[in-house]
Coordinates of C-alpha atoms in Angstrom, one line a residue:
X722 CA 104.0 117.6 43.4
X723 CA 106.1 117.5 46.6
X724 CA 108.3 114.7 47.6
X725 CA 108.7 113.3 51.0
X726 CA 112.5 113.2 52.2
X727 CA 112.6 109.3 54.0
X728 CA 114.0 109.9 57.8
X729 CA 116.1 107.6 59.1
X730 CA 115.4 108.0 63.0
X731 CA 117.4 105.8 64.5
X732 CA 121.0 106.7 63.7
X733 CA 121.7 110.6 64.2
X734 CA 125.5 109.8 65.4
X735 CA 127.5 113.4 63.6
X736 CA 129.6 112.8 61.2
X737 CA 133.3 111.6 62.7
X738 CA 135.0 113.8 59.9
X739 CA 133.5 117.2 60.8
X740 CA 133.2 117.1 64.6
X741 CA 136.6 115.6 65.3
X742 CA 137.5 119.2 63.1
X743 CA 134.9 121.0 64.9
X744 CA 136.2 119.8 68.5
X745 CA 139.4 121.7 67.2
X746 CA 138.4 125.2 67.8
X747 CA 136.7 125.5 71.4
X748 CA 139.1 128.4 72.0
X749 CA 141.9 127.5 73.9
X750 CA 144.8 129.2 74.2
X751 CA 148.5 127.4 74.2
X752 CA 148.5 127.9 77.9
X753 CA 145.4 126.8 78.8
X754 CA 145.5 123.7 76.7
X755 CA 149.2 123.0 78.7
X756 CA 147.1 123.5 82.2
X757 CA 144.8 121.5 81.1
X758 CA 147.0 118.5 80.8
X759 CA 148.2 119.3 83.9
X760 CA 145.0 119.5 85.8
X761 CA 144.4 115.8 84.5
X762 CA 147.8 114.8 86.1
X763 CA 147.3 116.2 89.5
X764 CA 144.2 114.8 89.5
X765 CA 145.7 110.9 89.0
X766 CA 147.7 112.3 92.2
X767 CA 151.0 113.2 90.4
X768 CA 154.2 115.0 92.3
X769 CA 156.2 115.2 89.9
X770 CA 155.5 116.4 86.2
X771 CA 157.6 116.9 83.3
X772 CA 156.7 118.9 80.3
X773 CA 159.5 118.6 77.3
X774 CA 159.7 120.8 73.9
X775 CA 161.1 119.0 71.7
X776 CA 162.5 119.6 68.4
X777 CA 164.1 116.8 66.8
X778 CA 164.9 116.1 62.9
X779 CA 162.7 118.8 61.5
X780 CA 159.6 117.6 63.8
X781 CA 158.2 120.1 66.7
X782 CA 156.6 117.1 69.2
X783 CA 155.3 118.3 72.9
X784 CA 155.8 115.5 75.6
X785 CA 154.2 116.3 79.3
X786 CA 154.9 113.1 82.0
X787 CA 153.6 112.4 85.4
X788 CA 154.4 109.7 87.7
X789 CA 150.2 109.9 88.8
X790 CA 148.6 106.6 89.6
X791 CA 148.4 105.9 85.4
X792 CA 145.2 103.9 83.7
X793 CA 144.5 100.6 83.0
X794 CA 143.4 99.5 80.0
X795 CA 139.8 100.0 80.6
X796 CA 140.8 103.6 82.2
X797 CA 142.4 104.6 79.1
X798 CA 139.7 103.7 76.7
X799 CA 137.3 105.9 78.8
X800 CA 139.8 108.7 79.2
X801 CA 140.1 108.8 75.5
X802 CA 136.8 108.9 74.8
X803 CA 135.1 112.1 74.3
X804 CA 132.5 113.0 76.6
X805 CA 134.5 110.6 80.0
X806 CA 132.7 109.1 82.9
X807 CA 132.6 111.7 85.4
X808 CA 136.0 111.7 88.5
X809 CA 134.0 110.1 91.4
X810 CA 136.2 113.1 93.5
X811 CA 134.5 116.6 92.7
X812 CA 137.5 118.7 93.7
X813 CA 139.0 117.2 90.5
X814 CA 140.8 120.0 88.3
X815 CA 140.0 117.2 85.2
X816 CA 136.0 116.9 85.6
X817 CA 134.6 117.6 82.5
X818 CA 135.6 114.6 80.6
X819 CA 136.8 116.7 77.6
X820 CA 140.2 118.5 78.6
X821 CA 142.6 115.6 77.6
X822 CA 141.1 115.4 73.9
X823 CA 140.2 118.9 72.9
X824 CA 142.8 120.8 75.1
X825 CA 145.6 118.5 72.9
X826 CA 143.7 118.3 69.4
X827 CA 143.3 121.8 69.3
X828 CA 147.2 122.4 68.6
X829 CA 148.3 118.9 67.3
X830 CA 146.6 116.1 64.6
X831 CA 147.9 113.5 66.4
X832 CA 147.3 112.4 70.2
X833 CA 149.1 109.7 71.7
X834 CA 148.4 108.4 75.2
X835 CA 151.2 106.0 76.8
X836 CA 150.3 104.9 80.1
X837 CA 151.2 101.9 82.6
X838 CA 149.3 101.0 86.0
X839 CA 151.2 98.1 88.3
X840 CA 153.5 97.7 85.6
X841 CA 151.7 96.8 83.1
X842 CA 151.7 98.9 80.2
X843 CA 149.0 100.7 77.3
X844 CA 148.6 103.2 74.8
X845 CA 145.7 105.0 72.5
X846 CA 145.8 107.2 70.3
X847 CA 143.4 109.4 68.2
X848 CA 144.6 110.6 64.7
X849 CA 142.5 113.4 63.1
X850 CA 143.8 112.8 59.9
X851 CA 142.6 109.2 59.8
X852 CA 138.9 109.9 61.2
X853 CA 138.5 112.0 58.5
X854 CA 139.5 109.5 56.0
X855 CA 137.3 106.9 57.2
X856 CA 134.7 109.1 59.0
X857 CA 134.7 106.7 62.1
X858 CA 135.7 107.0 65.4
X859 CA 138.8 105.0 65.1
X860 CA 140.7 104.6 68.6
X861 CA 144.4 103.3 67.7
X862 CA 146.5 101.4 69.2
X863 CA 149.9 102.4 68.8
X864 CA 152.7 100.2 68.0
X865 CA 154.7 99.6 70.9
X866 CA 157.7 99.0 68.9
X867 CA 157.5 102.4 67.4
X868 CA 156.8 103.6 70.9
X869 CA 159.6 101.5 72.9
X870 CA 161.5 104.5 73.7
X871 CA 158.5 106.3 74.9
X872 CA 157.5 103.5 77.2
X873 CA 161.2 103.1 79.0
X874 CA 161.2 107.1 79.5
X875 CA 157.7 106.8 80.8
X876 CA 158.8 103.6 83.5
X877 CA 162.4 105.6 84.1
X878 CA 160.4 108.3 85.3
X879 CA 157.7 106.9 87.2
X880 CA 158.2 103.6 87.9
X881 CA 155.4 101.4 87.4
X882 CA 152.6 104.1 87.2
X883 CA 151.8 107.3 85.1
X884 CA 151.2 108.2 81.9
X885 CA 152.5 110.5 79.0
X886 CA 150.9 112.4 76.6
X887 CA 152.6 112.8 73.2
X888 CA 151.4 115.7 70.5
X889 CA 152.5 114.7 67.5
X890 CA 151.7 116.3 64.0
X891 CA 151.5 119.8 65.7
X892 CA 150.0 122.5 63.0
X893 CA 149.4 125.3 65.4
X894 CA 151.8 125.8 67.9
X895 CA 154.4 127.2 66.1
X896 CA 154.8 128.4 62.6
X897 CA 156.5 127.0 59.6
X898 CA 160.1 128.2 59.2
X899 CA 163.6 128.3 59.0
X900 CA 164.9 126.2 61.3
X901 CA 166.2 129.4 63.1
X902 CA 162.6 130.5 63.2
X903 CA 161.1 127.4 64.5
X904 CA 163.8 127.3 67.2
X905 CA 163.3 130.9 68.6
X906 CA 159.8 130.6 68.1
X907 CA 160.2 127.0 70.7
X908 CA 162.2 129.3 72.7
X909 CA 159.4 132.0 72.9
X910 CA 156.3 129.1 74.1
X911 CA 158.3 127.8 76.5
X912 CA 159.2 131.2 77.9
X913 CA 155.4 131.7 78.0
X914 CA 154.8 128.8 79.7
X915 CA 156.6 129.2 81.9
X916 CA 155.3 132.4 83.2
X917 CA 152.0 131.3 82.7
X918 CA 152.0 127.7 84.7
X919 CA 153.8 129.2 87.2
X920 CA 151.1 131.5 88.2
X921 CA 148.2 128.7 87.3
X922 CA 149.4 126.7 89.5
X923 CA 151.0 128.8 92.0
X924 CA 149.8 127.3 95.3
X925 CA 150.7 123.7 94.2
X926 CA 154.4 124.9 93.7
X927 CA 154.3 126.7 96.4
X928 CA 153.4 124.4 98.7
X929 CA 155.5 121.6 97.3
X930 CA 153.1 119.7 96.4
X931 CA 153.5 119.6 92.6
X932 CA 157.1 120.2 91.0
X933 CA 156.6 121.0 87.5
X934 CA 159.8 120.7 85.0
X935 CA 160.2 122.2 81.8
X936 CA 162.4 121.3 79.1
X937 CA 162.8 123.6 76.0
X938 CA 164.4 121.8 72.9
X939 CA 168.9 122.5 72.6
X940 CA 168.4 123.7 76.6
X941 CA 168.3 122.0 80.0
X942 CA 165.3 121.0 82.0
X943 CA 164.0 123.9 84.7
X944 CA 162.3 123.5 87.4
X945 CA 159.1 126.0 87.6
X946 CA 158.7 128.1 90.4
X947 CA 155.3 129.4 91.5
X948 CA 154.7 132.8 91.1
X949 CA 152.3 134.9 93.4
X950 CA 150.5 137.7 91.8
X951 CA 150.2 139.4 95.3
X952 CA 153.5 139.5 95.7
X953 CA 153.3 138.6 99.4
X954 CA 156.7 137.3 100.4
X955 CA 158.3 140.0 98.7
X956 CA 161.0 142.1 99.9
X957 CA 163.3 144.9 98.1
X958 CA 166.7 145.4 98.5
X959 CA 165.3 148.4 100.0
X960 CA 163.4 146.6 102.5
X961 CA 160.2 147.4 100.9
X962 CA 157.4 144.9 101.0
X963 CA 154.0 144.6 99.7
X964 CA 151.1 145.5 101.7
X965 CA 148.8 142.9 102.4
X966 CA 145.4 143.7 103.0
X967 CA 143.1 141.6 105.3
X968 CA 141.5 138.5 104.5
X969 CA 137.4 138.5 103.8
X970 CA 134.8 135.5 103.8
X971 CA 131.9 135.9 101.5
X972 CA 129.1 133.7 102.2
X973 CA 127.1 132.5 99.3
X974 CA 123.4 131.1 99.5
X975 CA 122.5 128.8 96.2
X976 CA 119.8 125.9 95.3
X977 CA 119.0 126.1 98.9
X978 CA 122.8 125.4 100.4
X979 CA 125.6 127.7 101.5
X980 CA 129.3 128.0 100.9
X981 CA 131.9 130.8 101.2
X982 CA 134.6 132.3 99.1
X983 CA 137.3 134.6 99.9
X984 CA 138.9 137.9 98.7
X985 CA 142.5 139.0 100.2
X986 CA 144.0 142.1 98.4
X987 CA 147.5 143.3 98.1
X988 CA 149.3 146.4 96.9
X989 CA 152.5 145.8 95.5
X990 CA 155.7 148.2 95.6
X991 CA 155.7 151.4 94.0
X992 CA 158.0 151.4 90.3
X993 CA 160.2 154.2 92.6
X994 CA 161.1 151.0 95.0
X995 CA 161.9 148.3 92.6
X996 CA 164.7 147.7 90.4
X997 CA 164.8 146.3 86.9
X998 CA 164.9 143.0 88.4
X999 CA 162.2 143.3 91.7
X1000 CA 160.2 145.0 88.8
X1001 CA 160.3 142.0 86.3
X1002 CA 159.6 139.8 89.1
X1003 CA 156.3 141.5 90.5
X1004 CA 155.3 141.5 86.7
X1005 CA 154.4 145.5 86.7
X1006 CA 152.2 145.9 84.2
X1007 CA 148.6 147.7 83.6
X1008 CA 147.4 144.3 82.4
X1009 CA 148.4 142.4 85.9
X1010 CA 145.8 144.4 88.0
X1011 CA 142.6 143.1 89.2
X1012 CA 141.2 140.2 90.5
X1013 CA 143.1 136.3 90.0
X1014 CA 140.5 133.8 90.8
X1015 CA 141.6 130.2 92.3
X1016 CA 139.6 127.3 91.7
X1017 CA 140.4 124.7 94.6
X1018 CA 143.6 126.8 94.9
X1019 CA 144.1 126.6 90.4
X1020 CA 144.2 129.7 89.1
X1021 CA 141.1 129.7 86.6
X1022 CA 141.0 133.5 85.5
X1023 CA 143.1 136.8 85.1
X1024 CA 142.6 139.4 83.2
X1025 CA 142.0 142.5 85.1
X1026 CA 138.3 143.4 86.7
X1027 CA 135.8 141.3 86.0
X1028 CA 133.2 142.6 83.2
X1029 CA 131.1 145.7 84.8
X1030 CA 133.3 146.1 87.9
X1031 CA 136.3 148.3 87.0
X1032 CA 138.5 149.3 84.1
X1033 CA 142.0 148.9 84.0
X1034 CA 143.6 152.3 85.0
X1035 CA 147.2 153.4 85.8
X1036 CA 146.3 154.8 89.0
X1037 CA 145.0 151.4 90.3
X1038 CA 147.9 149.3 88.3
X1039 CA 149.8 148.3 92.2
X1040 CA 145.8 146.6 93.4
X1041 CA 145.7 143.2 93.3
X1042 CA 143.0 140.6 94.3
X1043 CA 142.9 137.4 95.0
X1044 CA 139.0 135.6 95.0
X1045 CA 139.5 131.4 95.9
X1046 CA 136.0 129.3 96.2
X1047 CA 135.9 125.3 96.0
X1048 CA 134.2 122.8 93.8
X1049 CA 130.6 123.9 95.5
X1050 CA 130.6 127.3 93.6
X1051 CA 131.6 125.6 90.5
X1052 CA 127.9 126.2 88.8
X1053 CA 127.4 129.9 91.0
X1054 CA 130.7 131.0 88.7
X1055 CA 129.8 128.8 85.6
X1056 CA 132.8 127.3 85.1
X1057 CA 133.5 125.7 81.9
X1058 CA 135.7 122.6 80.8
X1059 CA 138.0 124.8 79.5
X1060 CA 138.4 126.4 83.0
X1061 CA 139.3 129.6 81.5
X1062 CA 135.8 131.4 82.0
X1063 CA 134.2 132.8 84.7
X1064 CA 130.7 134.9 84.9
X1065 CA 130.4 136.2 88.2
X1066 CA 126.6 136.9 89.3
X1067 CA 125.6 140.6 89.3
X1068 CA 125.0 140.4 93.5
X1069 CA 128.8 138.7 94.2
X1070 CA 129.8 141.4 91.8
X1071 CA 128.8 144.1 93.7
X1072 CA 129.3 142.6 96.9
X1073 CA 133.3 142.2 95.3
X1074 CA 133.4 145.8 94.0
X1075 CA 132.1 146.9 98.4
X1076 CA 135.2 145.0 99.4
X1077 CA 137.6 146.6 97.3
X1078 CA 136.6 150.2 97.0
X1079 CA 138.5 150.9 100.3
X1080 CA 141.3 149.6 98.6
X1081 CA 140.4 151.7 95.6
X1082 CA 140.2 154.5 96.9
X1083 CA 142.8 154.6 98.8
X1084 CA 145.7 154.5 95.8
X1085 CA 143.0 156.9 93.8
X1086 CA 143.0 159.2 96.6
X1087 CA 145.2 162.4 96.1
X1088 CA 145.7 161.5 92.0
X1089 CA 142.6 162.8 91.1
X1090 CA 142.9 166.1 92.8
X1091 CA 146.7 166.1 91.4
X1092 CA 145.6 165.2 87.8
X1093 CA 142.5 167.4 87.7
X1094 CA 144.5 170.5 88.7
X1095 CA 147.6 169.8 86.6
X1096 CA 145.1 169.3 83.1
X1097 CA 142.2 171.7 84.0
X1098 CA 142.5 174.1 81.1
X1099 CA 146.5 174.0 81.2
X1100 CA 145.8 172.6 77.1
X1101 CA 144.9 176.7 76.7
X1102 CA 148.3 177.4 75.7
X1103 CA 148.2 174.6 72.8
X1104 CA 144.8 175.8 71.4
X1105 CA 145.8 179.1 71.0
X1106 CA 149.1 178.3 69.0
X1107 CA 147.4 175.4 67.5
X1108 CA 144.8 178.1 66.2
X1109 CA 147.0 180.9 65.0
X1110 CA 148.6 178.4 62.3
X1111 CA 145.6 177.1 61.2
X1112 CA 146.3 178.4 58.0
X1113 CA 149.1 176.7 57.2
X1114 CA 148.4 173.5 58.7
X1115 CA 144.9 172.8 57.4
X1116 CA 145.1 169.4 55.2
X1117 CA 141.5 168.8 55.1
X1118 CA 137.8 170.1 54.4
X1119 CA 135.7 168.8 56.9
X1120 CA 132.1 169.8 57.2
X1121 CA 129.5 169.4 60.0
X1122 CA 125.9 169.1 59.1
X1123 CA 124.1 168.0 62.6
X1124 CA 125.0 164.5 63.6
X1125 CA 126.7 163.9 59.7
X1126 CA 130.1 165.0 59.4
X1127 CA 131.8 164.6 55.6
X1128 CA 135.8 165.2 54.8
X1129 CA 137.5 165.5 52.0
X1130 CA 141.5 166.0 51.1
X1131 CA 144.4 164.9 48.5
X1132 CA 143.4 161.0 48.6
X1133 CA 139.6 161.7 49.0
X1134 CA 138.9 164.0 46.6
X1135 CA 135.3 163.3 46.6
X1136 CA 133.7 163.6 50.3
X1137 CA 132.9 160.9 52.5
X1138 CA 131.3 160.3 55.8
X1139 CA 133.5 159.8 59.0
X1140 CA 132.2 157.6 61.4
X1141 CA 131.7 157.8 65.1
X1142 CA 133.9 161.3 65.3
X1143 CA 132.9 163.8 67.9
X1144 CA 132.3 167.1 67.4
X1145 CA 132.6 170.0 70.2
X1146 CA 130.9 173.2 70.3
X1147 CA 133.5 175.7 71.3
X1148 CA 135.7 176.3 68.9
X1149 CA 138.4 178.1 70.6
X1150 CA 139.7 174.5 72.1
X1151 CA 142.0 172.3 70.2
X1152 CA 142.8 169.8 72.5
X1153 CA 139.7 167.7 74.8
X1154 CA 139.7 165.1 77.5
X1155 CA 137.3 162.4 77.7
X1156 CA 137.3 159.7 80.2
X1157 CA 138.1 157.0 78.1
X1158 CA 138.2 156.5 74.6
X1159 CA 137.3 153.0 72.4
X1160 CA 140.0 150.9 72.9
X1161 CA 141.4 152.7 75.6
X1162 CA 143.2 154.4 72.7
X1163 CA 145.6 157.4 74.0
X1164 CA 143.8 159.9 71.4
X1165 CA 141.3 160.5 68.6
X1166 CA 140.9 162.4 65.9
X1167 CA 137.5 165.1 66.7
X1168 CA 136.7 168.4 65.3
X1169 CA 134.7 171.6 66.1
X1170 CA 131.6 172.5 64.8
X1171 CA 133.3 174.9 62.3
X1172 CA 135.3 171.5 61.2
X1173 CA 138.1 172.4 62.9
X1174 CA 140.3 169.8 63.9
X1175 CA 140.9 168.7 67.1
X1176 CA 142.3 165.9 69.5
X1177 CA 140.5 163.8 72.2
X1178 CA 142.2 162.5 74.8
X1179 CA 141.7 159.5 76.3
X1180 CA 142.3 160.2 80.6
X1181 CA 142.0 156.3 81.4
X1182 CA 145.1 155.6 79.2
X1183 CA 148.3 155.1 81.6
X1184 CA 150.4 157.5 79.5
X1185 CA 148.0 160.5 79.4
X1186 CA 148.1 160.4 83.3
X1187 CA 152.3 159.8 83.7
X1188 CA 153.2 162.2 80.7
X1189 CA 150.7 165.1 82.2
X1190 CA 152.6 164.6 85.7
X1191 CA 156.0 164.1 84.7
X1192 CA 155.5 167.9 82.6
X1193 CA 152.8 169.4 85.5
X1194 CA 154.8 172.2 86.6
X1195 CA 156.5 172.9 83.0
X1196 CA 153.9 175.1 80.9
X1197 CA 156.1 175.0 77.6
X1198 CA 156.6 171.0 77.8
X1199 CA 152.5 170.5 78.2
X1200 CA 152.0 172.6 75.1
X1201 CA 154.4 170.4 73.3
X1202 CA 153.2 167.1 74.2
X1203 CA 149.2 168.7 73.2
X1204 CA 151.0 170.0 69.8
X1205 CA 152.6 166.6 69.3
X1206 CA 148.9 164.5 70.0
X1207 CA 147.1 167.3 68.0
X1208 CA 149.2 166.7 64.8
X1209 CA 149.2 163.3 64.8
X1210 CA 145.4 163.5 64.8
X1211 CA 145.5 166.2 61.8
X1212 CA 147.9 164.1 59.9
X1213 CA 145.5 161.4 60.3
X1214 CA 142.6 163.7 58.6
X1215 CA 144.9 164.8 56.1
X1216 CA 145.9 161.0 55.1
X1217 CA 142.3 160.2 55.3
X1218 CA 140.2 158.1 52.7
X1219 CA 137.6 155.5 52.8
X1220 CA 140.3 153.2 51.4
X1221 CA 143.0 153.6 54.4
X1222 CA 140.9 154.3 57.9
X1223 CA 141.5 151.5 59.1
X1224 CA 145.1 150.9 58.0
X1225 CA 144.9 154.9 60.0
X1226 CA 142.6 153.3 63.0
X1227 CA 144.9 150.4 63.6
X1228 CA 148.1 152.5 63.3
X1229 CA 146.6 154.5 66.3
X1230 CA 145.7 151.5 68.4
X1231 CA 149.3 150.2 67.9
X1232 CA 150.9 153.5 69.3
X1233 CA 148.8 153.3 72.0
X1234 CA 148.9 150.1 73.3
X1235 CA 152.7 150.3 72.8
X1236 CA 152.6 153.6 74.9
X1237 CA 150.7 151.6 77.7
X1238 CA 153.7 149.4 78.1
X1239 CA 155.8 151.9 77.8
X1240 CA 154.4 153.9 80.3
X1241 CA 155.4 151.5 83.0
X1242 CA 158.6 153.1 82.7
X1243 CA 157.1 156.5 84.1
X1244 CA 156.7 157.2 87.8
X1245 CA 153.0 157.0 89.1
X1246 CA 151.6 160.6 90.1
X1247 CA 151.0 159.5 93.7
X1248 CA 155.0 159.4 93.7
X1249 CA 155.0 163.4 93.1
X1250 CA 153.6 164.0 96.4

């Protein structure tokens, strides 16, 4: 006999104790959640904001002031709830209603919001660990004795407006330690932060708009300056510069309105015309290429070409894009409260990719040809000495049986199937090239169809392309560096066993992405011509 379950249909509120838990893990990053904050503070029409580390008694507490127009009562009870009447302004940075709570709760357990509006003074605060004792959404009200210190730092620095924002209770900023480790681990998130705010909000620093302090526990306060990721202003000692490249308008047509975006480009010095210290500033790295995307002049997104447009490549490392739109294109990007996403529609996307092939093209030209005709068979030397040792170096049985290749050695005595390995036809080669490998990796372990083993080499990894230049013209140094990449690819058979490949996989990635900072070190090919 089945049972009817009794409905209650008119309560479905979620339970206070797993949400507020829930809420935690929307994927922000420190940085973002710090912007966040930020955004909120510019948009109450702040000038001045102050952002303190501080470490104090054994307690890591994070402390961000403004001297913004600060909430009333009523203000700050709708601020702090989740879920916020929408900003009446639509340029706002804060316009989701959510940044303040889950940008702060995903890092500390304890929010506390001090604020003061025509000199009169309030605070809130939301405690995770007391919501999920009581599974309620209980909004505190925070002793102002236990906060009086708070509240004359807050008036000292604004006046009779603005508001602070205390993280207490902080489980996932840093670490638990000794009190060394906690320190230099302080040290290290504000030296992040300060790199990363200064380039999120760049054009507010710049323009003096916003002054931004930072304050790092056992050091002074410092005053952020904006960094611009197309360089622009720059000059070398040298009296090199960066080359601008011209200013383009993109109109957009949506929902049956208009608006328009632009796309400004730069190419930054070459690693031949900076020092150690013009270098540090321009930030030359593989990973600063590509497009940085502005969101009513915030910088929302970077991290290379956007998804489907290009891959990250040494010989483009010195391009730089900037794309800025307004509030209007918020929904043709699909921004996201987090303001940390952007999708960029498959016809602005190609329309992006017309604009900068010119400017593509014109570092790739030349590199290519040199690459191509510096590599093009020049690994013959290294397959031939690679194959007349053969007999002493084999360390492994591996056997090819159509698309199912087996191996066997000292820690697998009993075969097993390797993965995703390529196998080549000709089996007079040792070493191959291959555009790009899975991870961007430097090299793989492959084989021939005689199981053989061989190396893959991964062409879009920065090293591949400096070391191959740096050695072009030296016949004996190319064979070493193929023997070198080849035997770390048969030591990696030989160690083999369905136990360890991914201790052997991961050990790979590490070397190569250590190689691609490394590699910045190198000169560029187009600096051989």
């Amino acid at each position: 006999m089945s049972q009817k379950t009794e409905i209650q249909e008119d309560d479905f509120r979620p339970s206070a104790a797993r949400l507020v838990e829930s809420l935690r893990d929307t994927g922000y990053s420190r940085e973002a959640a710090f912007a966040d904050i930020i955004d909120n503070s510019i948009a109450a029409n702040a000038t001045k904001i102050s952002i303190e580390l501080q470490y104090m008694f054994g307690e890591f507490r994070v402390i961000m002031t403004d001297n913004g127009d600060g909430m009333s009562e009523d203000e700050l009870r709708n601020a702090m709830r989740y879920g916020s009447e929408k900003r009446a302004n639509p340029k706002s940075l804060g316009k989701f209603g959510m940044g303040l709570k889950t940008a702060s709760t995903a890092f500390c357990r304890r929010l506390v919001v001090l604020t003061q509006k025509a000199g009169i003074q309030s605070g809130r605060a939301w405690d995770i660990d007391r919501i999920i004792k009581t599974d309620r959404w209980e909004l505190e009200t925070p002793s102002s004795d236990d906060y009086y210190d708070y509240f004359e730092d807050l008036s000292e620095f604004t006046g009779d407006g603005g508001t602070m924002i205390i993280w207490e209770n902080t489980d996932r900023l840093i670490n638990q330690g000794s009190e060394r480790q906690v320190r230099e681990q302080i040290k290290n998130l504000g030296n992040e932060l300060k790199a990363e705010l200064s380039s999120v909000f760049f054009k507010y620093l710049a323009s003096g708009e916003v002054s931004i302090s930072l304050k790092v526990a056992g050091a002074s306060a410092e005053d952020l300056k904006g960094w611009d990721p197309l360089c622009a202003d720059l000059v070398t000692v040298d009296g090199v510069r960066s080359r601008v490249l011209k200013e383009k308008t993109v109109p957009v047509e949506f929902a049956g309105k208009s608006a328009t975006f632009s796309v400004r480009g730069s190419v930054i010095p070459s690693q031949n015309d900076l020092n150690s210290e013009e270098r540090e500033f321009v930030r030359y790295s593989l990973d600063n290429q590509g497009f940085y995307i502005y969101r009513e002049g915030r910088l929302i997104w970077h991290d290379g070409w956007p998804h489907r447009m290009y891959k990250k490549e040494s010989k483009i490392t010195r391009l730089r894009a900037e794309l800025h739109f307004d509030h209007e294109l918020d929904d043709v990007f699909s921004i996201d409260f987090r303001k940390s996403r952007v999708i960029i529609p498959v016809e602005i996307r190609e329309e992006l990719k017309r604009l900068v092939a010119p400017w593509r093209q014109e570092l790739l030209k030349g590199q290519d040809r040199l690459i191509s005709a510096n590599t093009k068979r020049v690994h013959g030397p290294a397959d031939r000495s690679i194959d007349k040792h053969k007999k002493y170096t084999k360390n492994s049985d591996i056997n090819v049986d159509g698309d199912t290749v087996t191996i066997r050695n000292q820690n697998q005595p009993k075969p097993i199937v390797i993965e995703g390995i390529k196998v080549y036809q000709d089996k007079t080669v040792r070493v191959h090239e291959e555009d790009s490998l899975l991870g961007d990796d430097l090299w793989e372990p492959s084989c021939d169809e005689e199981g053989n083993t061989c190396v893959t080499l991964g062409k879009s990894h920065p090293y591949f392309h400096k070391m191959y230049n740096v050695c072009k013209d030296n016949v004996e140094a190319m064979k070493a560096l193929d023997m070198l990449l080849w035997s770390l690819a048969n030591a990696e058979h030989g160690e083999y066993s369905e136990a360890n490949r991914h201790t052997l996989k991961g050990y790979r990635q590490k070397v190569s992405q250590t190689l691609r900072y490394l590699s910045i070190e190198l000169p560029d090919a187009e600096e051989y011509e």
